[in-house]
PDB file of C-alpha atoms in Angstrom:
ATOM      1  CA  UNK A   1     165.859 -53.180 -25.149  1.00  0.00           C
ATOM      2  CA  UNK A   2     162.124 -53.396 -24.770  1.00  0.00           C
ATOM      3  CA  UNK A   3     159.988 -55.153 -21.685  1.00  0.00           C
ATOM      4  CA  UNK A   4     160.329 -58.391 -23.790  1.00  0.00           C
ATOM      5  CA  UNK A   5     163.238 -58.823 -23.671  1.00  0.00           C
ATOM      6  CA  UNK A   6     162.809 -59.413 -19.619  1.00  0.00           C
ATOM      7  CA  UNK A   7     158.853 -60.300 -19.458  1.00  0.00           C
ATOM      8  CA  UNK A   8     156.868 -63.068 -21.588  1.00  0.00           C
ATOM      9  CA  UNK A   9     154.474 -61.046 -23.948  1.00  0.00           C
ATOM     10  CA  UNK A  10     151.858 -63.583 -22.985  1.00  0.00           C
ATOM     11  CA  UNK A  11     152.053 -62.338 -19.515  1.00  0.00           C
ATOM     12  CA  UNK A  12     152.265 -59.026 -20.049  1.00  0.00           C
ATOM     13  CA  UNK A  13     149.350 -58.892 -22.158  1.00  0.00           C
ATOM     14  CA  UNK A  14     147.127 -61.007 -19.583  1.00  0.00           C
ATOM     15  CA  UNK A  15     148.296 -58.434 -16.842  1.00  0.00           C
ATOM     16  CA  UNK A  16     147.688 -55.388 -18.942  1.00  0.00           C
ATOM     17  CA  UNK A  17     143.879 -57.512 -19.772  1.00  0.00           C
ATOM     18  CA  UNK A  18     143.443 -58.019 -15.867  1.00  0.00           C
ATOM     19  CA  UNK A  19     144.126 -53.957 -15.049  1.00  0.00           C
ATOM     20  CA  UNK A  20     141.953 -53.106 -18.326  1.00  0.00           C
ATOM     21  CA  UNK A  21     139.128 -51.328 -16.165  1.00  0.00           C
ATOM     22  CA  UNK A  22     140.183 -47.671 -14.484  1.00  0.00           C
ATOM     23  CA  UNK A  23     141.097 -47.593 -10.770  1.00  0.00           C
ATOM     24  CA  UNK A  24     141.388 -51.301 -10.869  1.00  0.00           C
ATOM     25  CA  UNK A  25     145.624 -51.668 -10.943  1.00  0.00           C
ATOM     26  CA  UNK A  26     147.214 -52.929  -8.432  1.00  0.00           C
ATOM     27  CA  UNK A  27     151.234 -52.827  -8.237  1.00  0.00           C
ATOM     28  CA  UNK A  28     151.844 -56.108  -6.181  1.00  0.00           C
ATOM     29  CA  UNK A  29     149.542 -58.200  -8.398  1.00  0.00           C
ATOM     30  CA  UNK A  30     150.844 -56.513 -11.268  1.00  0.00           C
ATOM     31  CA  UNK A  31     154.371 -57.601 -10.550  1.00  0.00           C
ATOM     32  CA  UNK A  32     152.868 -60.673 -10.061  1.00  0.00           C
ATOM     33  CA  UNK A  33     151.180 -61.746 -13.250  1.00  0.00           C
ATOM     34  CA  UNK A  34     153.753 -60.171 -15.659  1.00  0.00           C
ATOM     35  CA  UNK A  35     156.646 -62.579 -13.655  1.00  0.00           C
ATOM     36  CA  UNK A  36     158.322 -59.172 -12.313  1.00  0.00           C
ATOM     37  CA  UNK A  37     158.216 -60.430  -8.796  1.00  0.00           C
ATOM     38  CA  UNK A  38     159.938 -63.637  -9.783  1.00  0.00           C
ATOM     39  CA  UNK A  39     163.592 -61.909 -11.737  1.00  0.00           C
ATOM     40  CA  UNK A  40     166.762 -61.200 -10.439  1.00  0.00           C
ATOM     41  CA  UNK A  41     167.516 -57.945  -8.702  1.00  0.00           C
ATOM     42  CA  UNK A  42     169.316 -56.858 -12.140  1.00  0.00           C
ATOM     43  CA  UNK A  43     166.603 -57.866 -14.322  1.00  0.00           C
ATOM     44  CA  UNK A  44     164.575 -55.685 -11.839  1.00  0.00           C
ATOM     45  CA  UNK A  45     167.194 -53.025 -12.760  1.00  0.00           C
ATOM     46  CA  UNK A  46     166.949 -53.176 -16.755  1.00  0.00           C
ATOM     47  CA  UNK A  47     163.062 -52.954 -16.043  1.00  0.00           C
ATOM     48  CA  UNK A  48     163.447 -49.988 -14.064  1.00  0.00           C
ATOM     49  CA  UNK A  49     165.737 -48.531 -16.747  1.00  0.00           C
ATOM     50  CA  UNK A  50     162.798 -48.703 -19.309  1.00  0.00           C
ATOM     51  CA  UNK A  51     160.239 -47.093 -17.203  1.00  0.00           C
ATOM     52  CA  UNK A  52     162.373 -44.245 -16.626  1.00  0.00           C
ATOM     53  CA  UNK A  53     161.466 -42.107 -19.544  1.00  0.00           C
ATOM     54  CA  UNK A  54     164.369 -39.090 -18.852  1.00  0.00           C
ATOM     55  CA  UNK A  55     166.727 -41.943 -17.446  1.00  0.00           C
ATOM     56  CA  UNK A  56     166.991 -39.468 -14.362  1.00  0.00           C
ATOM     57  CA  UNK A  57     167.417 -42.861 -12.245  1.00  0.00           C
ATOM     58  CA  UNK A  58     163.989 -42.263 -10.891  1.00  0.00           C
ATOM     59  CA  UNK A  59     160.361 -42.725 -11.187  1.00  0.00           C
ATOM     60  CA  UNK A  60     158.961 -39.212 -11.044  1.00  0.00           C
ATOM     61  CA  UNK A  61     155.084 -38.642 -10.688  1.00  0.00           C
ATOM     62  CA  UNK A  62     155.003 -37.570 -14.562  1.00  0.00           C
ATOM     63  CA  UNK A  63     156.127 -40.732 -15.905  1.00  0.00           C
ATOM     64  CA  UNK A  64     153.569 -42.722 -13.545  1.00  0.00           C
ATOM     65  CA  UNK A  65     150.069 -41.438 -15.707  1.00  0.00           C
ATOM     66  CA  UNK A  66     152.162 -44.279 -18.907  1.00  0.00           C
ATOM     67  CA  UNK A  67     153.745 -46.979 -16.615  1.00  0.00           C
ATOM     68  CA  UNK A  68     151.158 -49.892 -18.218  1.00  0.00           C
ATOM     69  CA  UNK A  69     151.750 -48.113 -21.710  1.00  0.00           C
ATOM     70  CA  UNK A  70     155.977 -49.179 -21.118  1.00  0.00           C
ATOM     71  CA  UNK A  71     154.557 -52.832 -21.189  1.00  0.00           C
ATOM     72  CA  UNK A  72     151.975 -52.741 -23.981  1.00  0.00           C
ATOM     73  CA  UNK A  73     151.295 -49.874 -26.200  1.00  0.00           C
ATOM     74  CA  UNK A  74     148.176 -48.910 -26.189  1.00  0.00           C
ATOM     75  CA  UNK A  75     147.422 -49.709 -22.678  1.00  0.00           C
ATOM     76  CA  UNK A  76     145.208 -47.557 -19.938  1.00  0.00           C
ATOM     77  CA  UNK A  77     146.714 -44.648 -18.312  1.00  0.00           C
ATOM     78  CA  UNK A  78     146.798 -44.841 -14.377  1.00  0.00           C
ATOM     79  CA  UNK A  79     144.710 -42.935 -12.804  1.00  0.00           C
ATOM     80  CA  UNK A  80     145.487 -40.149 -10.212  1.00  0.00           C
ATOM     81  CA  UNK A  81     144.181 -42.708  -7.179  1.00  0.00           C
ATOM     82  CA  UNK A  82     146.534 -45.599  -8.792  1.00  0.00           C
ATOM     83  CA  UNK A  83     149.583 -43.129  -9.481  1.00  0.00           C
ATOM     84  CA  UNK A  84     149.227 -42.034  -5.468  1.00  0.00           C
ATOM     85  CA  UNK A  85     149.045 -45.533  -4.103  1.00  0.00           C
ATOM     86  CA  UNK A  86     151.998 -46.572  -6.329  1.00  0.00           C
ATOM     87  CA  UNK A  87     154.121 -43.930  -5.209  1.00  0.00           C
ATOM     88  CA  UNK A  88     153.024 -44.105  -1.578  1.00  0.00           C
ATOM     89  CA  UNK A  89     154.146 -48.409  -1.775  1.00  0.00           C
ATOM     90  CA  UNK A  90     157.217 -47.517  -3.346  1.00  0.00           C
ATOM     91  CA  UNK A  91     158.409 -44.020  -2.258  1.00  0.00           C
ATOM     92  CA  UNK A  92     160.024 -44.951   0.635  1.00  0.00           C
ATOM     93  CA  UNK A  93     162.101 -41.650   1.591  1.00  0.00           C
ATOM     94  CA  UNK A  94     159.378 -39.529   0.919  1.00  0.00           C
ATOM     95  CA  UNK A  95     161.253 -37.315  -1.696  1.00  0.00           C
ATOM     96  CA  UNK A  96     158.380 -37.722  -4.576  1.00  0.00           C
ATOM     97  CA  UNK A  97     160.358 -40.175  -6.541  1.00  0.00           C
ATOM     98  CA  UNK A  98     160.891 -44.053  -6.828  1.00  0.00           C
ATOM     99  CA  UNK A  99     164.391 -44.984  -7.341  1.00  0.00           C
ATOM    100  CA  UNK A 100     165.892 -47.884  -8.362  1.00  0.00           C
ATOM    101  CA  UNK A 101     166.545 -49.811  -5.361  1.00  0.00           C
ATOM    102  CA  UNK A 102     162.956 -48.380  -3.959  1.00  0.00           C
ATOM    103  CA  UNK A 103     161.518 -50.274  -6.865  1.00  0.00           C
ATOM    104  CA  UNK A 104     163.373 -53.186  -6.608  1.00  0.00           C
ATOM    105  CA  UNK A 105     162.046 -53.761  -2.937  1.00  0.00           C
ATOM    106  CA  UNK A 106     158.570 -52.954  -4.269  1.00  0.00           C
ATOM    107  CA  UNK A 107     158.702 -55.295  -6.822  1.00  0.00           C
ATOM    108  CA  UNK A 108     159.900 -58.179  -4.583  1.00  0.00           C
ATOM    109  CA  UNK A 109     157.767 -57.308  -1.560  1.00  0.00           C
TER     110      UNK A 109
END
């Protein structure tokens, strides 16, 4: 399974194009432009599945610094600024982690 197989490569790549520069990615937008915002809470799930590199069921700060490279290879890392706003929009129990259903809301927010 690969982000393709949920997300239209052309959208993808013009999201990964508009977050090119450092400290410039934003989460909601990014949901946004690839179509994220737009799938079903399941889709949303099989994402979620692919961005969690030790399938762990969470997003833990060491998988954040790669999150655009799970869309395109060869994409930016996030930056320490990006990785704190992203997990302080989508950790909403304040454990250090983004979980599935915590994603899911911050996708469709």
């Amino acid at each position: 399974m690969s982000m393709s197989d949920f997300l239209s490569p052309l959208d993808i790549a013009a999201a990964i194009q508009a977050f090119q520069a450092p400290g410039s990615f934003d989460h909601r937008k990014f949901f946004q432009l690839t179509g994220m915002s737009k799938k079903s809470v399941n889709q949303i799930k099989n994402i979620f599945k692919l961005l969690d590199d030790d399938e762990n069921g969470v997003i833990e700060e060491d998988e954040l610094p790669f999150f655009l490279q799970k869309f395109q290879p060869g994409a930016r890392l996030l930056t320490a600024t990006e990785m704190e706003k992203f997990m302080a929009a989508g950790d909403r129990d304040r454990d250090g982690k983004v979980g599935a259903e915590e994603f899911q809301e911050m996708v469709q927010s």
